[in-house]
PDB file of C-alpha atoms and ligand atoms in Angstrom:
ATOM      1  CA  MET A   5       8.867 -44.783   9.994  1.00 54.00           C
ATOM      2  CA  SER A   6      10.755 -47.643  10.596  1.00 60.00           C
ATOM      3  CA  ALA A   7      12.209 -49.607   7.385  1.00 76.00           C
ATOM      4  CA  LEU A   8      10.050 -51.799   5.872  1.00 89.00           C
ATOM      5  CA  VAL A   9      11.344 -55.713   5.767  1.00 90.00           C
ATOM      6  CA  ILE A  10      10.206 -57.490   2.570  1.00 93.00           C
ATOM      7  CA  ARG A  11      10.073 -61.361   3.297  1.00 93.00           C
ATOM      8  CA  ASN A  12      10.145 -62.739  -0.507  1.00 94.00           C
ATOM      9  CA  PRO A  13      11.238 -59.783  -2.373  1.00 94.00           C
ATOM     10  CA  GLU A  14      11.254 -61.936  -5.768  1.00 95.00           C
ATOM     11  CA  ALA A  15       7.457 -62.584  -5.616  1.00 97.00           C
ATOM     12  CA  PRO A  16       4.666 -60.140  -6.900  1.00 97.00           C
ATOM     13  CA  ALA A  17       2.909 -58.606  -4.141  1.00 98.00           C
ATOM     14  CA  LEU A  18      -0.310 -60.087  -4.957  1.00 98.00           C
ATOM     15  CA  GLU A  19      -1.135 -62.627  -7.231  1.00 98.00           C
ATOM     16  CA  VAL A  20      -4.660 -63.892  -8.173  1.00 98.00           C
ATOM     17  CA  ARG A  21      -5.569 -66.582 -10.702  1.00 98.00           C
ATOM     18  CA  GLY A  22      -8.964 -67.582 -11.788  1.00 98.00           C
ATOM     19  CA  LEU A  23     -10.387 -66.084  -8.900  1.00 98.00           C
ATOM     20  CA  LYS A  24     -14.571 -67.047  -8.606  1.00 98.00           C
ATOM     21  CA  LYS A  25     -16.821 -66.047  -5.826  1.00 98.00           C
ATOM     22  CA  HIS A  26     -20.323 -66.814  -6.102  1.00 97.00           C
ATOM     23  CA  TYR A  27     -23.000 -66.526  -3.233  1.00 96.00           C
ATOM     24  CA  SER A  28     -25.758 -69.491  -4.067  1.00 93.00           C
ATOM     25  CA  ALA A  29     -27.024 -68.259  -7.865  1.00 93.00           C
ATOM     26  CA  ILE A  30     -25.213 -64.685  -7.821  1.00 95.00           C
ATOM     27  CA  GLU A  31     -21.963 -64.925  -9.546  1.00 97.00           C
ATOM     28  CA  ALA A  32     -20.366 -61.966  -7.783  1.00 97.00           C
ATOM     29  CA  VAL A  33     -16.502 -62.696  -9.269  1.00 98.00           C
ATOM     30  CA  ARG A  34     -16.479 -64.671 -12.512  1.00 97.00           C
ATOM     31  CA  GLY A  35     -12.863 -65.651 -12.746  1.00 97.00           C
ATOM     32  CA  ILE A  36     -10.358 -62.925 -12.505  1.00 97.00           C
ATOM     33  CA  ASP A  37      -6.655 -62.760 -12.657  1.00 98.00           C
ATOM     34  CA  LEU A  38      -4.785 -59.889 -11.519  1.00 96.00           C
ATOM     35  CA  LYS A  39      -0.985 -59.224 -10.570  1.00 97.00           C
ATOM     36  CA  VAL A  40       0.549 -56.305  -8.575  1.00 98.00           C
ATOM     37  CA  GLU A  41       3.903 -55.518  -8.133  1.00 97.00           C
ATOM     38  CA  ARG A  42       6.344 -54.584  -5.259  1.00 97.00           C
ATOM     39  CA  GLY A  43       6.268 -50.994  -4.842  1.00 96.00           C
ATOM     40  CA  GLU A  44       3.000 -50.239  -6.907  1.00 97.00           C
ATOM     41  CA  ILE A  45      -0.053 -48.672  -6.207  1.00 97.00           C
ATOM     42  CA  PHE A  46      -2.928 -50.619  -7.919  1.00 98.00           C
ATOM     43  CA  GLY A  47      -6.184 -49.282  -8.200  1.00 97.00           C
ATOM     44  CA  PHE A  48      -9.271 -51.576  -8.398  1.00 97.00           C
ATOM     45  CA  LEU A  49     -12.302 -49.750  -9.993  1.00 96.00           C
ATOM     46  CA  GLY A  50     -15.880 -50.695 -10.832  1.00 95.00           C
ATOM     47  CA  PRO A  51     -19.654 -49.521 -10.876  1.00 93.00           C
ATOM     48  CA  ASN A  52     -21.884 -50.416  -7.789  1.00 93.00           C
ATOM     49  CA  GLY A  53     -22.317 -54.102  -7.463  1.00 94.00           C
ATOM     50  CA  ALA A  54     -19.181 -55.066  -9.774  1.00 95.00           C
ATOM     51  CA  GLY A  55     -17.544 -57.231  -7.569  1.00 96.00           C
ATOM     52  CA  LYS A  56     -14.920 -54.774  -6.027  1.00 96.00           C
ATOM     53  CA  THR A  57     -15.775 -55.698  -2.222  1.00 95.00           C
ATOM     54  CA  THR A  58     -16.377 -59.111  -2.671  1.00 97.00           C
ATOM     55  CA  THR A  59     -12.809 -59.389  -4.376  1.00 97.00           C
ATOM     56  CA  ILE A  60     -11.149 -57.492  -1.726  1.00 97.00           C
ATOM     57  CA  ARG A  61     -12.476 -60.013   1.178  1.00 96.00           C
ATOM     58  CA  THR A  62     -11.495 -62.836  -0.344  1.00 97.00           C
ATOM     59  CA  LEU A  63      -7.982 -61.514  -0.832  1.00 97.00           C
ATOM     60  CA  VAL A  64      -7.704 -60.834   2.632  1.00 95.00           C
ATOM     61  CA  GLY A  65      -9.021 -64.404   3.773  1.00 94.00           C
ATOM     62  CA  LEU A  66     -12.463 -63.159   5.001  1.00 94.00           C
ATOM     63  CA  LEU A  67     -14.232 -64.671   2.539  1.00 96.00           C
ATOM     64  CA  GLN A  68     -13.689 -68.386   0.825  1.00 96.00           C
ATOM     65  CA  PRO A  69     -13.465 -68.197  -2.709  1.00 97.00           C
ATOM     66  CA  THR A  70     -15.742 -70.732  -4.755  1.00 98.00           C
ATOM     67  CA  ALA A  71     -12.290 -71.331  -6.992  1.00 98.00           C
ATOM     68  CA  GLY A  72      -9.184 -69.713  -7.663  1.00 98.00           C
ATOM     69  CA  ASP A  73      -5.600 -69.209  -5.914  1.00 98.00           C
ATOM     70  CA  ILE A  74      -4.508 -65.928  -4.174  1.00 98.00           C
ATOM     71  CA  PHE A  75      -0.926 -65.542  -3.273  1.00 98.00           C
ATOM     72  CA  LEU A  76       0.273 -62.884  -0.798  1.00 98.00           C
ATOM     73  CA  GLY A  77       4.010 -61.767  -1.247  1.00 97.00           C
ATOM     74  CA  GLY A  78       4.309 -65.177  -2.392  1.00 97.00           C
ATOM     75  CA  PHE A  79       2.294 -67.001   0.333  1.00 97.00           C
ATOM     76  CA  SER A  80      -0.385 -69.178  -0.900  1.00 97.00           C
ATOM     77  CA  LEU A  81      -3.658 -68.048   0.895  1.00 97.00           C
ATOM     78  CA  LYS A  82      -4.941 -71.636   0.903  1.00 96.00           C
ATOM     79  CA  ASP A  83      -1.772 -73.300   1.953  1.00 97.00           C
ATOM     80  CA  ASP A  84      -0.114 -70.787   4.161  1.00 96.00           C
ATOM     81  CA  PRO A  85      -2.872 -68.766   5.228  1.00 94.00           C
ATOM     82  CA  VAL A  86      -1.015 -67.432   8.471  1.00 92.00           C
ATOM     83  CA  GLU A  87       2.061 -66.341   6.707  1.00 94.00           C
ATOM     84  CA  ALA A  88      -0.204 -64.688   3.884  1.00 95.00           C
ATOM     85  CA  LYS A  89      -2.166 -62.957   6.299  1.00 93.00           C
ATOM     86  CA  SER A  90       0.680 -61.495   8.510  1.00 92.00           C
ATOM     87  CA  ILE A  91       2.022 -59.565   6.022  1.00 94.00           C
ATOM     88  CA  VAL A  92      -1.265 -57.678   5.059  1.00 96.00           C
ATOM     89  CA  GLY A  93      -2.641 -54.721   6.510  1.00 94.00           C
ATOM     90  CA  PHE A  94      -6.494 -54.803   5.752  1.00 94.00           C
ATOM     91  CA  ILE A  95      -8.706 -51.331   5.971  1.00 92.00           C
ATOM     92  CA  PRO A  96     -11.920 -51.972   5.394  1.00 90.00           C
ATOM     93  CA  ASP A  97     -14.862 -49.529   4.128  1.00 83.00           C
ATOM     94  CA  ARG A  98     -16.884 -50.042   7.339  1.00 81.00           C
ATOM     95  CA  PRO A  99     -14.910 -50.457  10.239  1.00 78.00           C
ATOM     96  CA  PHE A 100     -15.403 -52.075  13.106  1.00 82.00           C
ATOM     97  CA  LEU A 101     -14.104 -50.672  16.717  1.00 91.00           C
ATOM     98  CA  TYR A 102     -14.750 -51.277  20.118  1.00 91.00           C
ATOM     99  CA  GLU A 103     -16.319 -47.989  21.440  1.00 93.00           C
ATOM    100  CA  LYS A 104     -15.527 -48.495  24.876  1.00 95.00           C
ATOM    101  CA  LEU A 105     -11.815 -48.518  24.470  1.00 97.00           C
ATOM    102  CA  THR A 106      -9.823 -45.614  24.287  1.00 97.00           C
ATOM    103  CA  GLY A 107      -7.671 -45.256  21.090  1.00 97.00           C
ATOM    104  CA  ARG A 108      -4.628 -46.414  22.808  1.00 97.00           C
ATOM    105  CA  GLU A 109      -6.321 -49.552  24.467  1.00 97.00           C
ATOM    106  CA  PHE A 110      -7.974 -50.395  21.089  1.00 96.00           C
ATOM    107  CA  LEU A 111      -4.274 -50.276  19.524  1.00 96.00           C
ATOM    108  CA  ARG A 112      -3.017 -52.517  22.468  1.00 96.00           C
ATOM    109  CA  PHE A 113      -5.776 -54.661  22.002  1.00 93.00           C
ATOM    110  CA  ILE A 114      -5.234 -55.322  18.461  1.00 91.00           C
ATOM    111  CA  ALA A 115      -1.458 -55.761  18.557  1.00 92.00           C
ATOM    112  CA  GLY A 116      -2.700 -58.617  21.515  1.00 90.00           C
ATOM    113  CA  LEU A 117      -5.154 -60.067  18.682  1.00 85.00           C
ATOM    114  CA  TYR A 118      -2.228 -60.426  16.070  1.00 82.00           C
ATOM    115  CA  ARG A 119       0.794 -61.040  18.360  1.00 83.00           C
ATOM    116  CA  VAL A 120       2.026 -58.002  17.017  1.00 85.00           C
ATOM    117  CA  TYR A 121       5.227 -57.296  19.548  1.00 87.00           C
ATOM    118  CA  ASP A 122       4.192 -59.798  21.946  1.00 85.00           C
ATOM    119  CA  ASP A 123       7.574 -60.183  23.707  1.00 87.00           C
ATOM    120  CA  GLU A 124       8.639 -56.444  23.139  1.00 90.00           C
ATOM    121  CA  PRO A 125       6.174 -54.320  25.267  1.00 90.00           C
ATOM    122  CA  GLU A 126       8.101 -51.337  24.681  1.00 93.00           C
ATOM    123  CA  THR A 127       8.672 -51.614  21.013  1.00 92.00           C
ATOM    124  CA  LEU A 128       4.692 -51.994  20.914  1.00 94.00           C
ATOM    125  CA  GLU A 129       3.969 -48.532  22.818  1.00 96.00           C
ATOM    126  CA  GLU A 130       6.965 -46.561  20.409  1.00 95.00           C
ATOM    127  CA  ARG A 131       5.018 -47.880  17.533  1.00 94.00           C
ATOM    128  CA  ILE A 132       1.473 -47.200  18.873  1.00 96.00           C
ATOM    129  CA  GLU A 133       3.022 -43.598  19.848  1.00 97.00           C
ATOM    130  CA  GLU A 134       4.617 -43.444  16.295  1.00 95.00           C
ATOM    131  CA  LEU A 135       1.394 -44.299  14.721  1.00 95.00           C
ATOM    132  CA  LEU A 136      -0.943 -42.124  16.952  1.00 97.00           C
ATOM    133  CA  ARG A 137       1.231 -38.953  16.045  1.00 96.00           C
ATOM    134  CA  PHE A 138       1.309 -39.737  12.521  1.00 92.00           C
ATOM    135  CA  PHE A 139      -2.390 -40.090  12.295  1.00 93.00           C
ATOM    136  CA  GLN A 140      -2.743 -36.957  14.562  1.00 93.00           C
ATOM    137  CA  LEU A 141      -4.453 -38.604  17.156  1.00 96.00           C
ATOM    138  CA  GLU A 142      -2.058 -38.523  19.755  1.00 95.00           C
ATOM    139  CA  GLU A 143      -4.239 -36.136  21.976  1.00 96.00           C
ATOM    140  CA  TRP A 144      -7.167 -38.543  21.625  1.00 97.00           C
ATOM    141  CA  GLY A 145      -5.255 -41.321  22.558  1.00 97.00           C
ATOM    142  CA  ASP A 146      -6.906 -41.803  25.911  1.00 97.00           C
ATOM    143  CA  GLU A 147     -10.421 -40.812  25.036  1.00 97.00           C
ATOM    144  CA  LEU A 148     -13.103 -43.465  24.363  1.00 97.00           C
ATOM    145  CA  VAL A 149     -13.619 -44.398  20.679  1.00 97.00           C
ATOM    146  CA  GLU A 150     -17.383 -43.425  20.895  1.00 96.00           C
ATOM    147  CA  ALA A 151     -16.338 -39.698  20.935  1.00 96.00           C
ATOM    148  CA  TYR A 152     -14.134 -39.938  17.645  1.00 95.00           C
ATOM    149  CA  SER A 153     -15.405 -38.365  14.677  1.00 91.00           C
ATOM    150  CA  HIS A 154     -16.148 -40.727  11.592  1.00 88.00           C
ATOM    151  CA  GLY A 155     -12.841 -39.408  10.146  1.00 88.00           C
ATOM    152  CA  MET A 156     -11.128 -40.124  13.345  1.00 92.00           C
ATOM    153  CA  LYS A 157     -12.063 -43.397  13.644  1.00 93.00           C
ATOM    154  CA  GLN A 158     -11.095 -44.163  10.074  1.00 90.00           C
ATOM    155  CA  ARG A 159      -7.386 -43.094  11.167  1.00 92.00           C
ATOM    156  CA  LEU A 160      -7.816 -45.231  14.147  1.00 95.00           C
ATOM    157  CA  VAL A 161      -8.465 -48.265  12.127  1.00 94.00           C
ATOM    158  CA  MET A 162      -5.847 -47.113   9.842  1.00 92.00           C
ATOM    159  CA  SER A 163      -3.065 -47.003  12.645  1.00 94.00           C
ATOM    160  CA  SER A 164      -4.360 -50.832  13.660  1.00 94.00           C
ATOM    161  CA  ALA A 165      -3.898 -51.780  10.514  1.00 93.00           C
ATOM    162  CA  LEU A 166      -0.358 -50.358  10.242  1.00 94.00           C
ATOM    163  CA  LEU A 167       0.868 -51.733  13.620  1.00 94.00           C
ATOM    164  CA  HIS A 168       2.576 -54.884  12.433  1.00 91.00           C
ATOM    165  CA  ASP A 169       4.223 -52.843   9.436  1.00 92.00           C
ATOM    166  CA  PRO A 170       2.616 -54.923   6.877  1.00 95.00           C
ATOM    167  CA  GLU A 171       4.125 -54.982   3.335  1.00 96.00           C
ATOM    168  CA  ILE A 172       1.051 -54.730   1.545  1.00 97.00           C
ATOM    169  CA  ILE A 173      -1.824 -52.752   2.441  1.00 97.00           C
ATOM    170  CA  ILE A 174      -5.427 -53.442   0.940  1.00 97.00           C
ATOM    171  CA  VAL A 175      -7.981 -50.887   1.471  1.00 94.00           C
ATOM    172  CA  ASP A 176     -11.603 -50.774   0.201  1.00 93.00           C
ATOM    173  CA  GLU A 177     -12.685 -46.923  -0.261  1.00 88.00           C
ATOM    174  CA  PRO A 178      -9.751 -44.976   1.719  1.00 82.00           C
ATOM    175  CA  MET A 179     -10.766 -41.821   1.365  1.00 84.00           C
ATOM    176  CA  VAL A 180     -14.510 -42.104   2.450  1.00 82.00           C
ATOM    177  CA  GLY A 181     -15.033 -39.941   5.454  1.00 79.00           C
ATOM    178  CA  LEU A 182     -11.404 -38.154   5.886  1.00 84.00           C
ATOM    179  CA  ASP A 183     -11.123 -34.320   5.587  1.00 87.00           C
ATOM    180  CA  PRO A 184      -8.950 -32.834   3.138  1.00 89.00           C
ATOM    181  CA  ARG A 185      -6.294 -33.127   5.519  1.00 87.00           C
ATOM    182  CA  GLY A 186      -6.866 -36.711   6.608  1.00 85.00           C
ATOM    183  CA  ALA A 187      -6.850 -38.036   2.577  1.00 88.00           C
ATOM    184  CA  ARG A 188      -3.727 -35.638   2.201  1.00 90.00           C
ATOM    185  CA  LEU A 189      -2.096 -37.639   5.385  1.00 88.00           C
ATOM    186  CA  LEU A 190      -3.014 -40.978   3.622  1.00 89.00           C
ATOM    187  CA  LYS A 191      -1.864 -40.554   0.178  1.00 92.00           C
ATOM    188  CA  ASN A 192       1.503 -39.231   1.274  1.00 92.00           C
ATOM    189  CA  LEU A 193       1.790 -42.503   3.833  1.00 91.00           C
ATOM    190  CA  PHE A 194       0.964 -44.131   0.709  1.00 94.00           C
ATOM    191  CA  LYS A 195       3.477 -43.022  -1.387  1.00 94.00           C
ATOM    192  CA  GLU A 196       6.047 -43.166   1.613  1.00 92.00           C
ATOM    193  CA  ARG A 197       5.225 -46.966   1.656  1.00 93.00           C
ATOM    194  CA  VAL A 198       5.649 -47.689  -2.231  1.00 95.00           C
ATOM    195  CA  ARG A 199       8.831 -45.753  -1.675  1.00 94.00           C
ATOM    196  CA  GLY A 200       9.981 -48.128   0.600  1.00 91.00           C
ATOM    197  CA  GLY A 201       9.110 -51.351  -1.330  1.00 93.00           C
ATOM    198  CA  GLY A 202       5.876 -51.634   0.205  1.00 96.00           C
ATOM    199  CA  SER A 203       2.604 -52.218  -2.143  1.00 98.00           C
ATOM    200  CA  ILE A 204      -1.132 -51.099  -2.371  1.00 97.00           C
ATOM    201  CA  PHE A 205      -4.372 -52.290  -3.445  1.00 98.00           C
ATOM    202  CA  MET A 206      -7.177 -50.072  -3.240  1.00 96.00           C
ATOM    203  CA  SER A 207     -10.542 -50.019  -4.515  1.00 96.00           C
ATOM    204  CA  THR A 208     -12.081 -46.400  -4.928  1.00 92.00           C
ATOM    205  CA  HIS A 209     -15.018 -44.715  -6.659  1.00 90.00           C
ATOM    206  CA  THR A 210     -13.069 -41.408  -6.486  1.00 90.00           C
ATOM    207  CA  LEU A 211     -11.476 -41.476  -9.941  1.00 91.00           C
ATOM    208  CA  ALA A 212      -9.280 -38.004  -9.028  1.00 90.00           C
ATOM    209  CA  VAL A 213      -7.765 -40.219  -6.409  1.00 91.00           C
ATOM    210  CA  ALA A 214      -6.991 -43.114  -8.427  1.00 93.00           C
ATOM    211  CA  GLU A 215      -5.828 -41.028 -11.200  1.00 93.00           C
ATOM    212  CA  GLU A 216      -3.353 -39.081  -8.925  1.00 93.00           C
ATOM    213  CA  LEU A 217      -2.059 -42.184  -7.168  1.00 94.00           C
ATOM    214  CA  CYS A 218      -2.236 -45.312  -8.747  1.00 96.00           C
ATOM    215  CA  ASP A 219       0.418 -46.738 -11.228  1.00 97.00           C
ATOM    216  CA  ARG A 220      -1.965 -49.114 -12.695  1.00 97.00           C
ATOM    217  CA  ILE A 221      -5.578 -49.595 -12.543  1.00 97.00           C
ATOM    218  CA  ALA A 222      -7.924 -52.561 -13.328  1.00 97.00           C
ATOM    219  CA  ILE A 223     -11.538 -52.433 -13.421  1.00 96.00           C
ATOM    220  CA  ILE A 224     -14.311 -54.647 -13.156  1.00 96.00           C
ATOM    221  CA  GLN A 225     -17.711 -54.865 -14.015  1.00 95.00           C
ATOM    222  CA  GLU A 226     -20.227 -57.699 -13.386  1.00 95.00           C
ATOM    223  CA  GLY A 227     -17.534 -59.601 -11.769  1.00 96.00           C
ATOM    224  CA  GLU A 228     -15.286 -59.641 -14.771  1.00 96.00           C
ATOM    225  CA  LEU A 229     -12.200 -57.549 -15.366  1.00 96.00           C
ATOM    226  CA  ILE A 230     -12.776 -55.520 -18.608  1.00 94.00           C
ATOM    227  CA  ALA A 231      -9.724 -53.389 -18.673  1.00 94.00           C
ATOM    228  CA  GLU A 232      -6.198 -53.207 -16.767  1.00 95.00           C
ATOM    229  CA  GLY A 233      -3.078 -51.243 -17.261  1.00 95.00           C
ATOM    230  CA  THR A 234      -1.545 -47.621 -16.676  1.00 94.00           C
ATOM    231  CA  LEU A 235      -3.686 -44.571 -17.443  1.00 92.00           C
ATOM    232  CA  GLN A 236      -2.632 -44.339 -20.984  1.00 91.00           C
ATOM    233  CA  GLU A 237      -3.412 -47.753 -21.543  1.00 93.00           C
ATOM    234  CA  LEU A 238      -6.617 -47.622 -20.418  1.00 92.00           C
ATOM    235  CA  ARG A 239      -7.111 -44.577 -22.320  1.00 91.00           C
ATOM    236  CA  ILE A 240      -5.776 -46.360 -25.571  1.00 91.00           C
ATOM    237  CA  ARG A 241      -8.526 -49.247 -24.614  1.00 89.00           C
ATOM    238  CA  ALA A 242     -11.019 -46.758 -24.632  1.00 89.00           C
ATOM    239  CA  GLY A 243     -10.280 -45.585 -27.990  1.00 89.00           C
ATOM    240  CA  MET A 244      -9.157 -41.939 -26.608  1.00 88.00           C
ATOM    241  CA  GLY A 245      -5.207 -42.950 -26.989  1.00 82.00           C
ATOM    242  CA  ASP A 246      -4.774 -39.678 -28.607  1.00 81.00           C
ATOM    243  CA  ASP A 247      -6.005 -37.530 -26.075  1.00 83.00           C
ATOM    244  CA  GLU A 248      -3.559 -37.235 -23.479  1.00 80.00           C
ATOM    245  CA  ALA A 249      -5.815 -34.859 -21.315  1.00 82.00           C
ATOM    246  CA  ALA A 250      -8.726 -37.104 -21.294  1.00 84.00           C
ATOM    247  CA  ARG A 251      -9.163 -37.923 -17.400  1.00 88.00           C
ATOM    248  CA  LEU A 252      -9.785 -41.338 -15.479  1.00 91.00           C
ATOM    249  CA  GLU A 253     -13.521 -40.317 -15.198  1.00 90.00           C
ATOM    250  CA  ALA A 254     -14.197 -39.728 -19.044  1.00 89.00           C
ATOM    251  CA  VAL A 255     -12.116 -43.105 -19.682  1.00 90.00           C
ATOM    252  CA  PHE A 256     -14.061 -45.230 -16.779  1.00 91.00           C
ATOM    253  CA  LEU A 257     -17.412 -44.050 -18.443  1.00 90.00           C
ATOM    254  CA  LYS A 258     -15.984 -44.784 -21.891  1.00 89.00           C
ATOM    255  CA  LEU A 259     -15.179 -48.260 -20.581  1.00 91.00           C
ATOM    256  CA  THR A 260     -18.118 -49.297 -18.284  1.00 90.00           C
ATOM    257  CA  THR A 261     -20.912 -47.562 -20.051  1.00 81.00           C
ATOM    258  CA  ASP A 262     -22.405 -47.383 -23.568  1.00 57.00           C
ATOM    259  CA  GLU A 263     -22.176 -44.428 -25.877  1.00 54.00           C
ATOM    260  CA  GLU A 264     -25.434 -43.360 -25.261  1.00 50.00           C
ATOM    261  CA  MET A 265     -25.367 -43.151 -21.400  1.00 54.00           C
ATOM    262  CA  ILE A 266     -22.100 -40.943 -21.684  1.00 54.00           C
ATOM    263  CA  ASP A 267     -23.960 -38.401 -23.834  1.00 57.00           C
ATOM    264  CA  VAL A 268     -26.651 -38.367 -21.384  1.00 56.00           C
ATOM    265  CA  VAL A 269     -24.061 -37.723 -18.520  1.00 54.00           C
ATOM    266  CA  ASP A 270     -22.484 -34.986 -20.936  1.00 58.00           C
ATOM    267  CA  ALA A 271     -25.989 -33.355 -21.613  1.00 61.00           C
ATOM    268  CA  ILE A 272     -26.910 -33.572 -17.704  1.00 59.00           C
ATOM    269  CA  ARG A 273     -23.464 -31.671 -16.916  1.00 56.00           C
ATOM    270  CA  GLY A 274     -23.779 -29.056 -19.466  1.00 56.00           C
TER     271      GLY A 274
HETATM  272  P1  ATP B  25     -20.158 -51.198  -4.304  1.00 64.46           P
HETATM  273  O1  ATP B  25     -19.658 -50.533  -5.075  1.00 64.46           O
HETATM  274  O2  ATP B  25     -21.549 -50.618  -4.496  1.00 64.46           O
HETATM  275  O3  ATP B  25     -19.772 -51.492  -3.069  1.00 64.46           O
HETATM  276  P2  ATP B  25     -18.962 -53.975  -5.175  1.00 64.46           P
HETATM  277  O4  ATP B  25     -18.011 -53.460  -6.360  1.00 64.46           O
HETATM  278  O5  ATP B  25     -17.999 -53.769  -3.941  1.00 64.46           O
HETATM  279  O6  ATP B  25     -19.912 -52.792  -5.082  1.00 64.46           O
HETATM  280  P3  ATP B  25     -19.908 -55.909  -4.162  1.00 64.46           P
HETATM  281  O7  ATP B  25     -20.411 -55.828  -2.701  1.00 64.46           O
HETATM  282  O8  ATP B  25     -18.987 -57.082  -4.099  1.00 64.46           O
HETATM  283  O9  ATP B  25     -19.904 -54.971  -4.965  1.00 64.46           O
HETATM  284  O10 ATP B  25     -21.372 -56.966  -4.723  1.00 64.46           O
HETATM  285  C1  ATP B  25     -21.070 -57.936  -6.086  1.00 64.46           C
HETATM  286  C2  ATP B  25     -22.418 -58.667  -6.131  1.00 64.46           C
HETATM  287  O11 ATP B  25     -22.362 -59.705  -5.184  1.00 64.46           O
HETATM  288  C3  ATP B  25     -23.495 -57.592  -6.289  1.00 64.46           C
HETATM  289  O12 ATP B  25     -24.456 -58.109  -7.340  1.00 64.46           O
HETATM  290  C4  ATP B  25     -24.040 -57.954  -4.498  1.00 64.46           C
HETATM  291  O13 ATP B  25     -25.438 -57.788  -4.598  1.00 64.46           O
HETATM  292  C5  ATP B  25     -23.741 -59.402  -4.342  1.00 64.46           C
HETATM  293  N1  ATP B  25     -23.747 -59.756  -3.152  1.00 64.46           N
HETATM  294  C6  ATP B  25     -22.526 -59.143  -2.158  1.00 64.46           C
HETATM  295  N2  ATP B  25     -22.287 -59.565  -0.965  1.00 64.46           N
HETATM  296  C7  ATP B  25     -23.017 -60.500  -0.944  1.00 64.46           C
HETATM  297  C8  ATP B  25     -23.877 -61.371   0.177  1.00 64.46           C
HETATM  298  N3  ATP B  25     -23.085 -61.457   1.303  1.00 64.46           N
HETATM  299  N4  ATP B  25     -24.784 -62.105  -0.480  1.00 64.46           N
HETATM  300  C9  ATP B  25     -25.195 -62.400  -1.535  1.00 64.46           C
HETATM  301  N5  ATP B  25     -25.008 -61.711  -2.636  1.00 64.46           N
HETATM  302  C10 ATP B  25     -24.013 -60.589  -2.546  1.00 64.46           C
END
């Protein structure tokens, strides 16, 4: 795919300062700070209800934070929302698609909404074909979206999020619904993007994926970050620093549950 253009290479890909989001009395996110560097795949983990989706929706400007500042590629989401959003590709966990459009029509429609290649219709068509090919949807491009399987819809949404070649991809649960081939395709895409200077922020419950892909990981629990770092740093934080073989799953359980619970989980697994 084409080379990635980074607007403010000296700025971190993502910076979050003192982010809070309350839904009336529910304090879903209670003041978190985060920094994602360029060329990094950053994993955002946490138990159900911890505040992952809420955080992600504020990062992409879909939810207004209660407090705090968000900078995307050096642009303030508050002061410079159009620039900030223009360099991000967002892949939600439950994508919305227009079922009565074909795949190609959907991509043209999204490009029109975001004014991508507005004055370059030929470049747009090339980009659409490039993405359909990459996501192995080429032969389905003229079929109605309603005929697509769940995994194909996921791949179409990913294509739409990449139309404008974003510097930062923010993705909520990327692997859900993808078959092993689709999952491999996506992992390769993420790796290729970061090699080119792009950055990925992803939430996931699939710890094996986080372990394989992420350079650094943050764990959120009850709206607060309880740990952040490389897998080895998280091992140390969990008191498992001398166990190089400790998998992320064990580290995650240790950090997010009490000892008693881990014993119960171990006993169930035999
Ligand atoms: P999961 O892993 O289950 O998807 P999550 O980490 O993404 O969870 P969130 O969906 O961000 O967690 O939810 C965080 C908290 O905020 C939960 O207590 C949830 O019930 C609450 N919450 C989320 N959305 C809303 C909403 N629109 N109105 C009120 N409360 C909400």
